[in-house]
Amino acid sequence: MDRFELWERAHRIKAAAHRAAAAREDMCASAAKAAGAMHRFAEAMQASADHEVAIHPDLAELNVRLDGYYGTA
């Protein structure tokens, strides 16, 4: 094996490492996007629950009782 074949091999190994790093970064970007979507979903669910409790007085009273029993977080 001459030096040019060694250089070729080294560059192919480096290219594979760069592809692996790019795949990891792509996965991290997808995870960040999913985290943002989950956060927005949780906010929407909480807003919906707050609205339901506000428009139903019996649910509001139950919520106060449960908060008194379990404590608030």
JSON list of N, CA and C in Angstrom, two decimals:
[
{"chain": "A", "resi": 1, "resn": "MET", "atom": "N", "xyz": [0.86, -1.17, 0.00]},
{"chain": "A", "resi": 1, "resn": "MET", "atom": "CA", "xyz": [0.00, 0.00, 0.00]},
{"chain": "A", "resi": 1, "resn": "MET", "atom": "C", "xyz": [0.91, 1.24, 0.00]},
{"chain": "A", "resi": 2, "resn": "ASP", "atom": "N", "xyz": [0.72, 2.10, -0.99]},
{"chain": "A", "resi": 2, "resn": "ASP", "atom": "CA", "xyz": [1.56, 3.31, -1.05]},
{"chain": "A", "resi": 2, "resn": "ASP", "atom": "C", "xyz": [0.92, 4.45, -0.26]},
{"chain": "A", "resi": 3, "resn": "ARG", "atom": "N", "xyz": [1.63, 5.57, -0.20]},
{"chain": "A", "resi": 3, "resn": "ARG", "atom": "CA", "xyz": [1.17, 6.68, 0.64]},
{"chain": "A", "resi": 3, "resn": "ARG", "atom": "C", "xyz": [-0.14, 7.28, 0.14]},
{"chain": "A", "resi": 4, "resn": "PHE", "atom": "N", "xyz": [-0.39, 7.23, -1.16]},
{"chain": "A", "resi": 4, "resn": "PHE", "atom": "CA", "xyz": [-1.64, 7.79, -1.68]},
{"chain": "A", "resi": 4, "resn": "PHE", "atom": "C", "xyz": [-2.84, 6.95, -1.27]},
{"chain": "A", "resi": 5, "resn": "GLU", "atom": "N", "xyz": [-2.66, 5.66, -1.23]},
{"chain": "A", "resi": 5, "resn": "GLU", "atom": "CA", "xyz": [-3.73, 4.78, -0.75]},
{"chain": "A", "resi": 5, "resn": "GLU", "atom": "C", "xyz": [-3.98, 5.01, 0.74]},
{"chain": "A", "resi": 6, "resn": "LEU", "atom": "N", "xyz": [-2.92, 5.25, 1.48]},
{"chain": "A", "resi": 6, "resn": "LEU", "atom": "CA", "xyz": [-3.08, 5.56, 2.91]},
{"chain": "A", "resi": 6, "resn": "LEU", "atom": "C", "xyz": [-3.82, 6.87, 3.11]},
{"chain": "A", "resi": 7, "resn": "TRP", "atom": "N", "xyz": [-3.48, 7.88, 2.30]},
{"chain": "A", "resi": 7, "resn": "TRP", "atom": "CA", "xyz": [-4.17, 9.16, 2.40]},
{"chain": "A", "resi": 7, "resn": "TRP", "atom": "C", "xyz": [-5.65, 9.00, 2.05]},
{"chain": "A", "resi": 8, "resn": "GLU", "atom": "N", "xyz": [-5.90, 8.22, 0.99]},
{"chain": "A", "resi": 8, "resn": "GLU", "atom": "CA", "xyz": [-7.28, 7.98, 0.60]},
{"chain": "A", "resi": 8, "resn": "GLU", "atom": "C", "xyz": [-8.04, 7.32, 1.75]},
{"chain": "A", "resi": 9, "resn": "ARG", "atom": "N", "xyz": [-7.44, 6.32, 2.35]},
{"chain": "A", "resi": 9, "resn": "ARG", "atom": "CA", "xyz": [-8.09, 5.61, 3.45]},
{"chain": "A", "resi": 9, "resn": "ARG", "atom": "C", "xyz": [-8.35, 6.55, 4.63]},
{"chain": "A", "resi": 10, "resn": "ALA", "atom": "N", "xyz": [-7.36, 7.39, 4.95]},
{"chain": "A", "resi": 10, "resn": "ALA", "atom": "CA", "xyz": [-7.51, 8.33, 6.05]},
{"chain": "A", "resi": 10, "resn": "ALA", "atom": "C", "xyz": [-8.65, 9.31, 5.77]},
{"chain": "A", "resi": 11, "resn": "HIS", "atom": "N", "xyz": [-8.74, 9.80, 4.54]},
{"chain": "A", "resi": 11, "resn": "HIS", "atom": "CA", "xyz": [-9.80, 10.74, 4.19]},
{"chain": "A", "resi": 11, "resn": "HIS", "atom": "C", "xyz": [-11.17, 10.08, 4.22]},
{"chain": "A", "resi": 12, "resn": "ARG", "atom": "N", "xyz": [-11.25, 8.84, 3.80]},
{"chain": "A", "resi": 12, "resn": "ARG", "atom": "CA", "xyz": [-12.53, 8.12, 3.85]},
{"chain": "A", "resi": 12, "resn": "ARG", "atom": "C", "xyz": [-12.96, 7.90, 5.31]},
{"chain": "A", "resi": 13, "resn": "ILE", "atom": "N", "xyz": [-12.00, 7.62, 6.17]},
{"chain": "A", "resi": 13, "resn": "ILE", "atom": "CA", "xyz": [-12.31, 7.45, 7.59]},
{"chain": "A", "resi": 13, "resn": "ILE", "atom": "C", "xyz": [-12.80, 8.77, 8.18]},
{"chain": "A", "resi": 14, "resn": "LYS", "atom": "N", "xyz": [-12.13, 9.86, 7.83]},
{"chain": "A", "resi": 14, "resn": "LYS", "atom": "CA", "xyz": [-12.56, 11.18, 8.30]},
{"chain": "A", "resi": 14, "resn": "LYS", "atom": "C", "xyz": [-13.95, 11.53, 7.77]},
{"chain": "A", "resi": 15, "resn": "ALA", "atom": "N", "xyz": [-14.21, 11.20, 6.51]},
{"chain": "A", "resi": 15, "resn": "ALA", "atom": "CA", "xyz": [-15.52, 11.48, 5.93]},
{"chain": "A", "resi": 15, "resn": "ALA", "atom": "C", "xyz": [-16.61, 10.70, 6.67]},
{"chain": "A", "resi": 16, "resn": "ALA", "atom": "N", "xyz": [-16.31, 9.46, 7.02]},
{"chain": "A", "resi": 16, "resn": "ALA", "atom": "CA", "xyz": [-17.29, 8.66, 7.77]},
{"chain": "A", "resi": 16, "resn": "ALA", "atom": "C", "xyz": [-17.54, 9.27, 9.14]},
{"chain": "A", "resi": 17, "resn": "ALA", "atom": "N", "xyz": [-16.49, 9.76, 9.78]},
{"chain": "A", "resi": 17, "resn": "ALA", "atom": "CA", "xyz": [-16.66, 10.40, 11.09]},
{"chain": "A", "resi": 17, "resn": "ALA", "atom": "C", "xyz": [-17.51, 11.66, 10.96]},
{"chain": "A", "resi": 18, "resn": "HIS", "atom": "N", "xyz": [-17.30, 12.43, 9.89]},
{"chain": "A", "resi": 18, "resn": "HIS", "atom": "CA", "xyz": [-18.11, 13.64, 9.67]},
{"chain": "A", "resi": 18, "resn": "HIS", "atom": "C", "xyz": [-19.57, 13.28, 9.41]},
{"chain": "A", "resi": 19, "resn": "ARG", "atom": "N", "xyz": [-19.81, 12.20, 8.66]},
{"chain": "A", "resi": 19, "resn": "ARG", "atom": "CA", "xyz": [-21.20, 11.78, 8.44]},
{"chain": "A", "resi": 19, "resn": "ARG", "atom": "C", "xyz": [-21.86, 11.37, 9.74]},
{"chain": "A", "resi": 20, "resn": "ALA", "atom": "N", "xyz": [-21.12, 10.68, 10.61]},
{"chain": "A", "resi": 20, "resn": "ALA", "atom": "CA", "xyz": [-21.67, 10.27, 11.90]},
{"chain": "A", "resi": 20, "resn": "ALA", "atom": "C", "xyz": [-21.97, 11.49, 12.76]},
{"chain": "A", "resi": 21, "resn": "ALA", "atom": "N", "xyz": [-21.07, 12.46, 12.77]},
{"chain": "A", "resi": 21, "resn": "ALA", "atom": "CA", "xyz": [-21.30, 13.69, 13.54]},
{"chain": "A", "resi": 21, "resn": "ALA", "atom": "C", "xyz": [-22.49, 14.46, 12.99]},
{"chain": "A", "resi": 22, "resn": "ALA", "atom": "N", "xyz": [-22.62, 14.49, 11.67]},
{"chain": "A", "resi": 22, "resn": "ALA", "atom": "CA", "xyz": [-23.76, 15.18, 11.06]},
{"chain": "A", "resi": 22, "resn": "ALA", "atom": "C", "xyz": [-25.07, 14.49, 11.43]},
{"chain": "A", "resi": 23, "resn": "ALA", "atom": "N", "xyz": [-25.07, 13.18, 11.47]},
{"chain": "A", "resi": 23, "resn": "ALA", "atom": "CA", "xyz": [-26.27, 12.43, 11.86]},
{"chain": "A", "resi": 23, "resn": "ALA", "atom": "C", "xyz": [-26.64, 12.73, 13.31]},
{"chain": "A", "resi": 24, "resn": "ARG", "atom": "N", "xyz": [-25.63, 12.80, 14.19]},
{"chain": "A", "resi": 24, "resn": "ARG", "atom": "CA", "xyz": [-25.89, 13.14, 15.60]},
{"chain": "A", "resi": 24, "resn": "ARG", "atom": "C", "xyz": [-26.48, 14.53, 15.72]},
{"chain": "A", "resi": 25, "resn": "GLU", "atom": "N", "xyz": [-25.93, 15.49, 14.99]},
{"chain": "A", "resi": 25, "resn": "GLU", "atom": "CA", "xyz": [-26.43, 16.86, 15.04]},
{"chain": "A", "resi": 25, "resn": "GLU", "atom": "C", "xyz": [-27.85, 16.94, 14.49]},
{"chain": "A", "resi": 26, "resn": "ASP", "atom": "N", "xyz": [-28.14, 16.17, 13.44]},
{"chain": "A", "resi": 26, "resn": "ASP", "atom": "CA", "xyz": [-29.49, 16.15, 12.90]},
{"chain": "A", "resi": 26, "resn": "ASP", "atom": "C", "xyz": [-30.46, 15.58, 13.92]},
{"chain": "A", "resi": 27, "resn": "MET", "atom": "N", "xyz": [-30.04, 14.54, 14.64]},
{"chain": "A", "resi": 27, "resn": "MET", "atom": "CA", "xyz": [-30.89, 13.97, 15.69]},
{"chain": "A", "resi": 27, "resn": "MET", "atom": "C", "xyz": [-31.13, 14.99, 16.80]},
{"chain": "A", "resi": 28, "resn": "CYS", "atom": "N", "xyz": [-30.11, 15.72, 17.19]},
{"chain": "A", "resi": 28, "resn": "CYS", "atom": "CA", "xyz": [-30.26, 16.75, 18.24]},
{"chain": "A", "resi": 28, "resn": "CYS", "atom": "C", "xyz": [-31.20, 17.85, 17.78]},
{"chain": "A", "resi": 29, "resn": "ALA", "atom": "N", "xyz": [-31.12, 18.24, 16.51]},
{"chain": "A", "resi": 29, "resn": "ALA", "atom": "CA", "xyz": [-32.02, 19.26, 15.98]},
{"chain": "A", "resi": 29, "resn": "ALA", "atom": "C", "xyz": [-33.46, 18.76, 16.02]},
{"chain": "A", "resi": 30, "resn": "SER", "atom": "N", "xyz": [-33.66, 17.50, 15.66]},
{"chain": "A", "resi": 30, "resn": "SER", "atom": "CA", "xyz": [-35.02, 16.93, 15.70]},
{"chain": "A", "resi": 30, "resn": "SER", "atom": "C", "xyz": [-35.54, 16.86, 17.13]},
{"chain": "A", "resi": 31, "resn": "ALA", "atom": "N", "xyz": [-34.68, 16.51, 18.06]},
{"chain": "A", "resi": 31, "resn": "ALA", "atom": "CA", "xyz": [-35.09, 16.44, 19.47]},
{"chain": "A", "resi": 31, "resn": "ALA", "atom": "C", "xyz": [-35.46, 17.83, 19.99]},
{"chain": "A", "resi": 32, "resn": "ALA", "atom": "N", "xyz": [-34.70, 18.84, 19.61]},
{"chain": "A", "resi": 32, "resn": "ALA", "atom": "CA", "xyz": [-35.02, 20.21, 20.03]},
{"chain": "A", "resi": 32, "resn": "ALA", "atom": "C", "xyz": [-36.36, 20.66, 19.47]},
{"chain": "A", "resi": 33, "resn": "LYS", "atom": "N", "xyz": [-36.61, 20.32, 18.21]},
{"chain": "A", "resi": 33, "resn": "LYS", "atom": "CA", "xyz": [-37.89, 20.68, 17.60]},
{"chain": "A", "resi": 33, "resn": "LYS", "atom": "C", "xyz": [-39.04, 19.96, 18.30]},
{"chain": "A", "resi": 34, "resn": "ALA", "atom": "N", "xyz": [-38.85, 18.68, 18.62]},
{"chain": "A", "resi": 34, "resn": "ALA", "atom": "CA", "xyz": [-39.89, 17.91, 19.31]},
{"chain": "A", "resi": 34, "resn": "ALA", "atom": "C", "xyz": [-40.13, 18.47, 20.71]},
{"chain": "A", "resi": 35, "resn": "ALA", "atom": "N", "xyz": [-39.07, 18.87, 21.39]},
{"chain": "A", "resi": 35, "resn": "ALA", "atom": "CA", "xyz": [-39.22, 19.43, 22.73]},
{"chain": "A", "resi": 35, "resn": "ALA", "atom": "C", "xyz": [-40.05, 20.71, 22.70]},
{"chain": "A", "resi": 36, "resn": "GLY", "atom": "N", "xyz": [-39.80, 21.54, 21.70]},
{"chain": "A", "resi": 36, "resn": "GLY", "atom": "CA", "xyz": [-40.59, 22.77, 21.56]},
{"chain": "A", "resi": 36, "resn": "GLY", "atom": "C", "xyz": [-42.06, 22.46, 21.30]},
{"chain": "A", "resi": 37, "resn": "ALA", "atom": "N", "xyz": [-42.31, 21.47, 20.45]},
{"chain": "A", "resi": 37, "resn": "ALA", "atom": "CA", "xyz": [-43.69, 21.08, 20.16]},
{"chain": "A", "resi": 37, "resn": "ALA", "atom": "C", "xyz": [-44.37, 20.52, 21.40]},
{"chain": "A", "resi": 38, "resn": "MET", "atom": "N", "xyz": [-43.66, 19.70, 22.16]},
{"chain": "A", "resi": 38, "resn": "MET", "atom": "CA", "xyz": [-44.24, 19.14, 23.38]},
{"chain": "A", "resi": 38, "resn": "MET", "atom": "C", "xyz": [-44.55, 20.24, 24.40]},
{"chain": "A", "resi": 39, "resn": "HIS", "atom": "N", "xyz": [-43.67, 21.24, 24.47]},
{"chain": "A", "resi": 39, "resn": "HIS", "atom": "CA", "xyz": [-43.88, 22.36, 25.39]},
{"chain": "A", "resi": 39, "resn": "HIS", "atom": "C", "xyz": [-45.14, 23.14, 25.00]},
{"chain": "A", "resi": 40, "resn": "ARG", "atom": "N", "xyz": [-45.27, 23.43, 23.70]},
{"chain": "A", "resi": 40, "resn": "ARG", "atom": "CA", "xyz": [-46.47, 24.14, 23.23]},
{"chain": "A", "resi": 40, "resn": "ARG", "atom": "C", "xyz": [-47.73, 23.31, 23.47]},
{"chain": "A", "resi": 41, "resn": "PHE", "atom": "N", "xyz": [-47.64, 22.00, 23.27]},
{"chain": "A", "resi": 41, "resn": "PHE", "atom": "CA", "xyz": [-48.78, 21.12, 23.52]},
{"chain": "A", "resi": 41, "resn": "PHE", "atom": "C", "xyz": [-49.17, 21.15, 25.00]},
{"chain": "A", "resi": 42, "resn": "ALA", "atom": "N", "xyz": [-48.18, 21.08, 25.89]},
{"chain": "A", "resi": 42, "resn": "ALA", "atom": "CA", "xyz": [-48.46, 21.12, 27.33]},
{"chain": "A", "resi": 42, "resn": "ALA", "atom": "C", "xyz": [-49.10, 22.45, 27.72]},
{"chain": "A", "resi": 43, "resn": "GLU", "atom": "N", "xyz": [-48.62, 23.54, 27.15]},
{"chain": "A", "resi": 43, "resn": "GLU", "atom": "CA", "xyz": [-49.22, 24.85, 27.43]},
{"chain": "A", "resi": 43, "resn": "GLU", "atom": "C", "xyz": [-50.67, 24.89, 26.96]},
{"chain": "A", "resi": 44, "resn": "ALA", "atom": "N", "xyz": [-50.94, 24.35, 25.78]},
{"chain": "A", "resi": 44, "resn": "ALA", "atom": "CA", "xyz": [-52.31, 24.33, 25.26]},
{"chain": "A", "resi": 44, "resn": "ALA", "atom": "C", "xyz": [-53.22, 23.46, 26.14]},
{"chain": "A", "resi": 45, "resn": "MET", "atom": "N", "xyz": [-52.71, 22.31, 26.58]},
{"chain": "A", "resi": 45, "resn": "MET", "atom": "CA", "xyz": [-53.50, 21.44, 27.45]},
{"chain": "A", "resi": 45, "resn": "MET", "atom": "C", "xyz": [-53.79, 22.13, 28.78]},
{"chain": "A", "resi": 46, "resn": "GLN", "atom": "N", "xyz": [-52.81, 22.82, 29.34]},
{"chain": "A", "resi": 46, "resn": "GLN", "atom": "CA", "xyz": [-53.02, 23.52, 30.60]},
{"chain": "A", "resi": 46, "resn": "GLN", "atom": "C", "xyz": [-54.02, 24.66, 30.43]},
{"chain": "A", "resi": 47, "resn": "ALA", "atom": "N", "xyz": [-53.90, 25.39, 29.33]},
{"chain": "A", "resi": 47, "resn": "ALA", "atom": "CA", "xyz": [-54.85, 26.48, 29.08]},
{"chain": "A", "resi": 47, "resn": "ALA", "atom": "C", "xyz": [-56.26, 25.93, 28.93]},
{"chain": "A", "resi": 48, "resn": "SER", "atom": "N", "xyz": [-56.39, 24.79, 28.26]},
{"chain": "A", "resi": 48, "resn": "SER", "atom": "CA", "xyz": [-57.70, 24.17, 28.10]},
{"chain": "A", "resi": 48, "resn": "SER", "atom": "C", "xyz": [-58.26, 23.72, 29.46]},
{"chain": "A", "resi": 49, "resn": "ALA", "atom": "N", "xyz": [-57.43, 23.11, 30.27]},
{"chain": "A", "resi": 49, "resn": "ALA", "atom": "CA", "xyz": [-57.87, 22.68, 31.61]},
{"chain": "A", "resi": 49, "resn": "ALA", "atom": "C", "xyz": [-58.26, 23.88, 32.46]},
{"chain": "A", "resi": 50, "resn": "ASP", "atom": "N", "xyz": [-57.47, 24.94, 32.40]},
{"chain": "A", "resi": 50, "resn": "ASP", "atom": "CA", "xyz": [-57.79, 26.16, 33.16]},
{"chain": "A", "resi": 50, "resn": "ASP", "atom": "C", "xyz": [-59.13, 26.74, 32.70]},
{"chain": "A", "resi": 51, "resn": "HIS", "atom": "N", "xyz": [-59.36, 26.74, 31.40]},
{"chain": "A", "resi": 51, "resn": "HIS", "atom": "CA", "xyz": [-60.61, 27.26, 30.86]},
{"chain": "A", "resi": 51, "resn": "HIS", "atom": "C", "xyz": [-61.79, 26.40, 31.32]},
{"chain": "A", "resi": 52, "resn": "GLU", "atom": "N", "xyz": [-61.65, 25.09, 31.26]},
{"chain": "A", "resi": 52, "resn": "GLU", "atom": "CA", "xyz": [-62.72, 24.19, 31.69]},
{"chain": "A", "resi": 52, "resn": "GLU", "atom": "C", "xyz": [-63.07, 24.41, 33.17]},
{"chain": "A", "resi": 53, "resn": "VAL", "atom": "N", "xyz": [-62.04, 24.56, 33.99]},
{"chain": "A", "resi": 53, "resn": "VAL", "atom": "CA", "xyz": [-62.27, 24.78, 35.42]},
{"chain": "A", "resi": 53, "resn": "VAL", "atom": "C", "xyz": [-62.95, 26.13, 35.64]},
{"chain": "A", "resi": 54, "resn": "ALA", "atom": "N", "xyz": [-62.53, 27.14, 34.87]},
{"chain": "A", "resi": 54, "resn": "ALA", "atom": "CA", "xyz": [-63.09, 28.48, 35.05]},
{"chain": "A", "resi": 54, "resn": "ALA", "atom": "C", "xyz": [-64.57, 28.56, 34.65]},
{"chain": "A", "resi": 55, "resn": "ILE", "atom": "N", "xyz": [-64.97, 27.81, 33.63]},
{"chain": "A", "resi": 55, "resn": "ILE", "atom": "CA", "xyz": [-66.36, 27.93, 33.18]},
{"chain": "A", "resi": 55, "resn": "ILE", "atom": "C", "xyz": [-67.31, 26.98, 33.90]},
{"chain": "A", "resi": 56, "resn": "HIS", "atom": "N", "xyz": [-66.77, 26.05, 34.67]},
{"chain": "A", "resi": 56, "resn": "HIS", "atom": "CA", "xyz": [-67.61, 25.14, 35.45]},
{"chain": "A", "resi": 56, "resn": "HIS", "atom": "C", "xyz": [-67.35, 25.37, 36.93]},
{"chain": "A", "resi": 57, "resn": "PRO", "atom": "N", "xyz": [-68.26, 26.06, 37.62]},
{"chain": "A", "resi": 57, "resn": "PRO", "atom": "CA", "xyz": [-68.04, 26.39, 39.04]},
{"chain": "A", "resi": 57, "resn": "PRO", "atom": "C", "xyz": [-67.82, 25.14, 39.90]},
{"chain": "A", "resi": 58, "resn": "ASP", "atom": "N", "xyz": [-68.50, 24.04, 39.59]},
{"chain": "A", "resi": 58, "resn": "ASP", "atom": "CA", "xyz": [-68.32, 22.84, 40.40]},
{"chain": "A", "resi": 58, "resn": "ASP", "atom": "C", "xyz": [-66.90, 22.28, 40.23]},
{"chain": "A", "resi": 59, "resn": "LEU", "atom": "N", "xyz": [-66.33, 22.39, 39.03]},
{"chain": "A", "resi": 59, "resn": "LEU", "atom": "CA", "xyz": [-64.95, 21.97, 38.83]},
{"chain": "A", "resi": 59, "resn": "LEU", "atom": "C", "xyz": [-63.99, 22.90, 39.56]},
{"chain": "A", "resi": 60, "resn": "ALA", "atom": "N", "xyz": [-64.30, 24.19, 39.57]},
{"chain": "A", "resi": 60, "resn": "ALA", "atom": "CA", "xyz": [-63.44, 25.15, 40.28]},
{"chain": "A", "resi": 60, "resn": "ALA", "atom": "C", "xyz": [-63.43, 24.83, 41.77]},
{"chain": "A", "resi": 61, "resn": "GLU", "atom": "N", "xyz": [-64.61, 24.51, 42.31]},
{"chain": "A", "resi": 61, "resn": "GLU", "atom": "CA", "xyz": [-64.68, 24.17, 43.74]},
{"chain": "A", "resi": 61, "resn": "GLU", "atom": "C", "xyz": [-63.92, 22.87, 44.01]},
{"chain": "A", "resi": 62, "resn": "LEU", "atom": "N", "xyz": [-64.09, 21.89, 43.14]},
{"chain": "A", "resi": 62, "resn": "LEU", "atom": "CA", "xyz": [-63.36, 20.63, 43.30]},
{"chain": "A", "resi": 62, "resn": "LEU", "atom": "C", "xyz": [-61.86, 20.86, 43.22]},
{"chain": "A", "resi": 63, "resn": "ASN", "atom": "N", "xyz": [-61.45, 21.73, 42.32]},
{"chain": "A", "resi": 63, "resn": "ASN", "atom": "CA", "xyz": [-60.03, 22.04, 42.17]},
{"chain": "A", "resi": 63, "resn": "ASN", "atom": "C", "xyz": [-59.49, 22.66, 43.45]},
{"chain": "A", "resi": 64, "resn": "VAL", "atom": "N", "xyz": [-60.23, 23.56, 44.06]},
{"chain": "A", "resi": 64, "resn": "VAL", "atom": "CA", "xyz": [-59.79, 24.19, 45.31]},
{"chain": "A", "resi": 64, "resn": "VAL", "atom": "C", "xyz": [-59.70, 23.15, 46.41]},
{"chain": "A", "resi": 65, "resn": "ARG", "atom": "N", "xyz": [-60.68, 22.27, 46.49]},
{"chain": "A", "resi": 65, "resn": "ARG", "atom": "CA", "xyz": [-60.65, 21.22, 47.51]},
{"chain": "A", "resi": 65, "resn": "ARG", "atom": "C", "xyz": [-59.45, 20.28, 47.32]},
{"chain": "A", "resi": 66, "resn": "LEU", "atom": "N", "xyz": [-59.21, 19.88, 46.08]},
{"chain": "A", "resi": 66, "resn": "LEU", "atom": "CA", "xyz": [-58.08, 18.99, 45.81]},
{"chain": "A", "resi": 66, "resn": "LEU", "atom": "C", "xyz": [-56.75, 19.68, 46.10]},
{"chain": "A", "resi": 67, "resn": "ASP", "atom": "N", "xyz": [-56.66, 20.95, 45.78]},
{"chain": "A", "resi": 67, "resn": "ASP", "atom": "CA", "xyz": [-55.43, 21.69, 46.09]},
{"chain": "A", "resi": 67, "resn": "ASP", "atom": "C", "xyz": [-55.23, 21.75, 47.60]},
{"chain": "A", "resi": 68, "resn": "GLY", "atom": "N", "xyz": [-56.32, 21.91, 48.36]},
{"chain": "A", "resi": 68, "resn": "GLY", "atom": "CA", "xyz": [-56.20, 21.93, 49.81]},
{"chain": "A", "resi": 68, "resn": "GLY", "atom": "C", "xyz": [-55.81, 20.57, 50.36]},
{"chain": "A", "resi": 69, "resn": "TYR", "atom": "N", "xyz": [-56.28, 19.51, 49.72]},
{"chain": "A", "resi": 69, "resn": "TYR", "atom": "CA", "xyz": [-55.98, 18.16, 50.21]},
{"chain": "A", "resi": 69, "resn": "TYR", "atom": "C", "xyz": [-54.57, 17.72, 49.80]},
{"chain": "A", "resi": 70, "resn": "TYR", "atom": "N", "xyz": [-54.23, 17.91, 48.54]},
{"chain": "A", "resi": 70, "resn": "TYR", "atom": "CA", "xyz": [-52.94, 17.46, 48.03]},
{"chain": "A", "resi": 70, "resn": "TYR", "atom": "C", "xyz": [-51.86, 18.53, 48.14]},
{"chain": "A", "resi": 71, "resn": "GLY", "atom": "N", "xyz": [-52.24, 19.75, 48.32]},
{"chain": "A", "resi": 71, "resn": "GLY", "atom": "CA", "xyz": [-51.27, 20.85, 48.32]},
{"chain": "A", "resi": 71, "resn": "GLY", "atom": "C", "xyz": [-51.00, 21.28, 46.90]},
{"chain": "A", "resi": 72, "resn": "THR", "atom": "N", "xyz": [-50.50, 22.48, 46.76]},
{"chain": "A", "resi": 72, "resn": "THR", "atom": "CA", "xyz": [-50.20, 22.98, 45.42]},
{"chain": "A", "resi": 72, "resn": "THR", "atom": "C", "xyz": [-48.73, 22.83, 45.16]},
{"chain": "A", "resi": 73, "resn": "ALA", "atom": "N", "xyz": [-48.41, 22.63, 43.90]},
{"chain": "A", "resi": 73, "resn": "ALA", "atom": "CA", "xyz": [-47.01, 22.41, 43.50]},
{"chain": "A", "resi": 73, "resn": "ALA", "atom": "C", "xyz": [-46.32, 23.72, 43.24]}
]
